[in-house]
Amino acid sequence: MKGVIDLVFEEEDGWVIADFKTDLFEEQHFEAFVRYYAPQVRAYAEKWERLMGQRVKEIGLYFTNRAEYVGC
């Protein structure tokens, strides 16, 4: 797997990692896209915690075509 974290920021109780998705899809496929991309952002969090030694408290996907954030 190869990728780049699109957004990461720290809050008082841990880090937040979000990945932006620009795919265009029909409404009935939304959940399938979330399931497809969730492992990618989970892998980012796992690597971040291992490399930085700090807790990731939240991960999610931001679908730009819907202006919608979904926690994973």
CSV table of N, CA and C in Angstrom, one decimal:
chain,number,residue,atom,x,y,z
A,1,MET,N,0.8,-1.2,0.0
A,1,MET,CA,0.0,0.0,0.0
A,1,MET,C,0.9,1.2,0.0
A,2,LYS,N,0.5,2.2,-0.8
A,2,LYS,CA,1.2,3.5,-0.8
A,2,LYS,C,0.2,4.6,-0.7
A,3,GLY,N,0.5,5.6,0.0
A,3,GLY,CA,-0.4,6.7,0.2
A,3,GLY,C,0.1,7.8,0.9
A,4,VAL,N,-0.6,8.9,1.0
A,4,VAL,CA,-0.2,10.1,1.7
A,4,VAL,C,-1.4,10.6,2.6
A,5,ILE,N,-1.1,10.9,3.8
A,5,ILE,CA,-2.1,11.4,4.7
A,5,ILE,C,-2.5,12.8,4.3
A,6,ASP,N,-3.7,13.0,4.0
A,6,ASP,CA,-4.2,14.3,3.5
A,6,ASP,C,-4.3,15.4,4.7
A,7,LEU,N,-4.7,14.9,5.8
A,7,LEU,CA,-4.9,15.9,6.9
A,7,LEU,C,-4.6,15.2,8.3
A,8,VAL,N,-3.8,15.8,9.1
A,8,VAL,CA,-3.5,15.3,10.4
A,8,VAL,C,-3.3,16.5,11.3
A,9,PHE,N,-4.0,16.4,12.5
A,9,PHE,CA,-3.8,17.5,13.4
A,9,PHE,C,-4.0,16.9,14.8
A,10,GLU,N,-3.4,17.7,15.8
A,10,GLU,CA,-3.5,17.2,17.2
A,10,GLU,C,-4.5,18.0,18.0
A,11,GLU,N,-5.2,17.2,18.8
A,11,GLU,CA,-6.1,17.8,19.8
A,11,GLU,C,-5.6,17.4,21.2
A,12,GLU,N,-6.2,17.9,22.2
A,12,GLU,CA,-5.8,17.6,23.6
A,12,GLU,C,-5.6,16.2,23.9
A,13,ASP,N,-6.5,15.4,23.4
A,13,ASP,CA,-6.5,13.9,23.8
A,13,ASP,C,-6.1,13.0,22.6
A,14,GLY,N,-5.4,13.5,21.6
A,14,GLY,CA,-4.8,12.7,20.6
A,14,GLY,C,-4.9,13.3,19.2
A,15,TRP,N,-4.4,12.5,18.3
A,15,TRP,CA,-4.3,13.0,16.9
A,15,TRP,C,-5.6,12.6,16.1
A,16,VAL,N,-5.9,13.4,15.1
A,16,VAL,CA,-7.0,13.1,14.1
A,16,VAL,C,-6.3,13.0,12.8
A,17,ILE,N,-6.7,11.9,12.1
A,17,ILE,CA,-6.2,11.7,10.7
A,17,ILE,C,-7.4,11.5,9.8
A,18,ALA,N,-7.4,12.3,8.7
A,18,ALA,CA,-8.4,12.2,7.7
A,18,ALA,C,-7.8,12.1,6.3
A,19,ASP,N,-8.5,11.4,5.5
A,19,ASP,CA,-8.1,11.2,4.1
A,19,ASP,C,-9.2,11.7,3.2
A,20,PHE,N,-8.9,12.6,2.2
A,20,PHE,CA,-9.8,13.1,1.3
A,20,PHE,C,-10.0,12.2,0.1
A,21,LYS,N,-11.3,12.1,-0.3
A,21,LYS,CA,-11.6,11.2,-1.4
A,21,LYS,C,-12.4,12.0,-2.4
A,22,THR,N,-12.0,12.0,-3.7
A,22,THR,CA,-12.7,12.8,-4.7
A,22,THR,C,-13.5,12.0,-5.7
A,23,ASP,N,-13.7,10.7,-5.4
A,23,ASP,CA,-14.5,9.8,-6.2
A,23,ASP,C,-15.9,10.3,-6.5
A,24,LEU,N,-16.3,10.1,-7.7
A,24,LEU,CA,-17.8,10.4,-8.0
A,24,LEU,C,-18.5,9.0,-8.1
A,25,PHE,N,-19.6,8.9,-7.4
A,25,PHE,CA,-20.3,7.7,-7.4
A,25,PHE,C,-21.8,7.9,-7.1
A,26,GLU,N,-22.6,6.9,-7.4
A,26,GLU,CA,-24.0,7.0,-7.1
A,26,GLU,C,-24.3,6.7,-5.6
A,27,GLU,N,-25.3,7.3,-5.1
A,27,GLU,CA,-25.6,7.3,-3.7
A,27,GLU,C,-25.6,5.8,-3.1
A,28,GLN,N,-26.2,4.9,-3.9
A,28,GLN,CA,-26.3,3.5,-3.4
A,28,GLN,C,-24.9,2.9,-3.2
A,29,HIS,N,-23.8,3.5,-3.7
A,29,HIS,CA,-22.5,2.9,-3.6
A,29,HIS,C,-21.7,3.6,-2.4
A,30,PHE,N,-22.3,4.5,-1.7
A,30,PHE,CA,-21.5,5.2,-0.7
A,30,PHE,C,-20.9,4.3,0.3
A,31,GLU,N,-21.7,3.5,0.9
A,31,GLU,CA,-21.2,2.6,2.0
A,31,GLU,C,-20.1,1.7,1.5
A,32,ALA,N,-20.2,1.2,0.2
A,32,ALA,CA,-19.1,0.4,-0.4
A,32,ALA,C,-17.8,1.2,-0.4
A,33,PHE,N,-17.9,2.4,-0.8
A,33,PHE,CA,-16.7,3.3,-0.9
A,33,PHE,C,-16.1,3.5,0.5
A,34,VAL,N,-16.9,3.7,1.5
A,34,VAL,CA,-16.4,3.8,2.9
A,34,VAL,C,-15.7,2.5,3.3
A,35,ARG,N,-16.3,1.4,3.1
A,35,ARG,CA,-15.7,0.1,3.4
A,35,ARG,C,-14.4,-0.1,2.6
A,36,TYR,N,-14.3,0.3,1.4
A,36,TYR,CA,-13.1,0.1,0.6
A,36,TYR,C,-12.0,0.9,1.1
A,37,TYR,N,-12.2,2.2,1.5
A,37,TYR,CA,-11.1,3.1,1.8
A,37,TYR,C,-10.8,3.0,3.3
A,38,ALA,N,-11.7,2.5,4.2
A,38,ALA,CA,-11.4,2.5,5.6
A,38,ALA,C,-10.1,1.8,6.0
A,39,PRO,N,-9.7,0.7,5.4
A,39,PRO,CA,-8.5,0.1,5.8
A,39,PRO,C,-7.2,1.0,5.5
A,40,GLN,N,-7.3,1.8,4.5
A,40,GLN,CA,-6.2,2.7,4.1
A,40,GLN,C,-6.0,3.7,5.3
A,41,VAL,N,-7.0,4.3,5.7
A,41,VAL,CA,-6.9,5.3,6.8
A,41,VAL,C,-6.6,4.6,8.1
A,42,ARG,N,-7.0,3.4,8.4
A,42,ARG,CA,-6.6,2.7,9.6
A,42,ARG,C,-5.1,2.4,9.5
A,43,ALA,N,-4.6,2.0,8.4
A,43,ALA,CA,-3.2,1.8,8.2
A,43,ALA,C,-2.4,3.0,8.5
A,44,TYR,N,-2.9,4.2,8.1
A,44,TYR,CA,-2.2,5.4,8.4
A,44,TYR,C,-2.1,5.6,9.9
A,45,ALA,N,-3.2,5.4,10.6
A,45,ALA,CA,-3.2,5.6,12.0
A,45,ALA,C,-2.3,4.6,12.7
A,46,GLU,N,-2.3,3.4,12.3
A,46,GLU,CA,-1.4,2.4,12.9
A,46,GLU,C,0.1,2.8,12.7
A,47,LYS,N,0.4,3.2,11.5
A,47,LYS,CA,1.8,3.6,11.3
A,47,LYS,C,2.2,4.9,12.1
A,48,TRP,N,1.2,5.8,12.1
A,48,TRP,CA,1.5,7.1,12.9
A,48,TRP,C,1.8,6.8,14.4
A,49,GLU,N,0.9,5.9,14.9
A,49,GLU,CA,1.1,5.6,16.4
A,49,GLU,C,2.5,4.9,16.6
A,50,ARG,N,2.8,4.0,15.7
A,50,ARG,CA,4.1,3.2,15.8
A,50,ARG,C,5.3,4.2,15.6
A,51,LEU,N,5.2,5.0,14.6
A,51,LEU,CA,6.4,5.9,14.3
A,51,LEU,C,6.5,7.1,15.3
A,52,MET,N,5.3,7.7,15.6
A,52,MET,CA,5.4,8.9,16.5
A,52,MET,C,5.2,8.5,18.0
A,53,GLY,N,4.8,7.3,18.3
A,53,GLY,CA,4.6,6.9,19.7
A,53,GLY,C,3.5,7.7,20.4
A,54,GLN,N,2.5,8.2,19.6
A,54,GLN,CA,1.4,9.0,20.1
A,54,GLN,C,0.1,8.4,19.6
A,55,ARG,N,-0.9,8.6,20.5
A,55,ARG,CA,-2.3,8.1,20.2
A,55,ARG,C,-3.0,8.8,19.1
A,56,VAL,N,-3.6,8.0,18.2
A,56,VAL,CA,-4.5,8.6,17.2
A,56,VAL,C,-5.9,8.3,17.8
A,57,LYS,N,-6.7,9.4,18.0
A,57,LYS,CA,-8.0,9.2,18.7
A,57,LYS,C,-9.1,9.1,17.7
A,58,GLU,N,-8.9,9.6,16.4
A,58,GLU,CA,-10.0,9.5,15.4
A,58,GLU,C,-9.4,9.4,14.0
A,59,ILE,N,-10.1,8.7,13.2
A,59,ILE,CA,-9.7,8.6,11.8
A,59,ILE,C,-11.0,8.7,11.0
A,60,GLY,N,-10.9,9.2,9.8
A,60,GLY,CA,-12.0,9.3,8.9
A,60,GLY,C,-11.7,9.6,7.5
A,61,LEU,N,-12.8,9.6,6.7
A,61,LEU,CA,-12.7,9.9,5.3
A,61,LEU,C,-13.6,11.2,5.0
A,62,TYR,N,-13.1,12.1,4.2
A,62,TYR,CA,-13.8,13.2,3.8
A,62,TYR,C,-14.1,13.1,2.3
A,63,PHE,N,-15.4,12.9,1.9
A,63,PHE,CA,-15.8,12.8,0.5
A,63,PHE,C,-16.1,14.2,0.0
A,64,THR,N,-15.2,14.7,-0.9
A,64,THR,CA,-15.3,16.1,-1.3
A,64,THR,C,-16.5,16.3,-2.2
A,65,ASN,N,-16.9,15.3,-3.0
A,65,ASN,CA,-18.1,15.5,-3.8
A,65,ASN,C,-19.4,15.6,-3.0
A,66,ARG,N,-19.4,15.2,-1.8
A,66,ARG,CA,-20.6,15.3,-0.9
A,66,ARG,C,-20.4,16.3,0.2
A,67,ALA,N,-19.2,16.8,0.4
A,67,ALA,CA,-18.8,17.6,1.5
A,67,ALA,C,-19.2,16.9,2.8
A,68,GLU,N,-18.8,15.6,2.9
A,68,GLU,CA,-19.2,14.8,4.1
A,68,GLU,C,-18.0,14.1,4.7
A,69,TYR,N,-17.9,14.1,6.0
A,69,TYR,CA,-16.9,13.4,6.8
A,69,TYR,C,-17.5,12.2,7.4
A,70,VAL,N,-16.8,11.1,7.3
A,70,VAL,CA,-17.3,9.8,7.9
A,70,VAL,C,-16.2,9.2,8.7
A,71,GLY,N,-16.5,9.0,10.0
A,71,GLY,CA,-15.5,8.4,10.9
A,71,GLY,C,-15.4,6.9,10.6
A,72,CYS,N,-14.2,6.4,10.8
A,72,CYS,CA,-14.0,5.0,10.5
A,72,CYS,C,-13.7,4.2,11.8
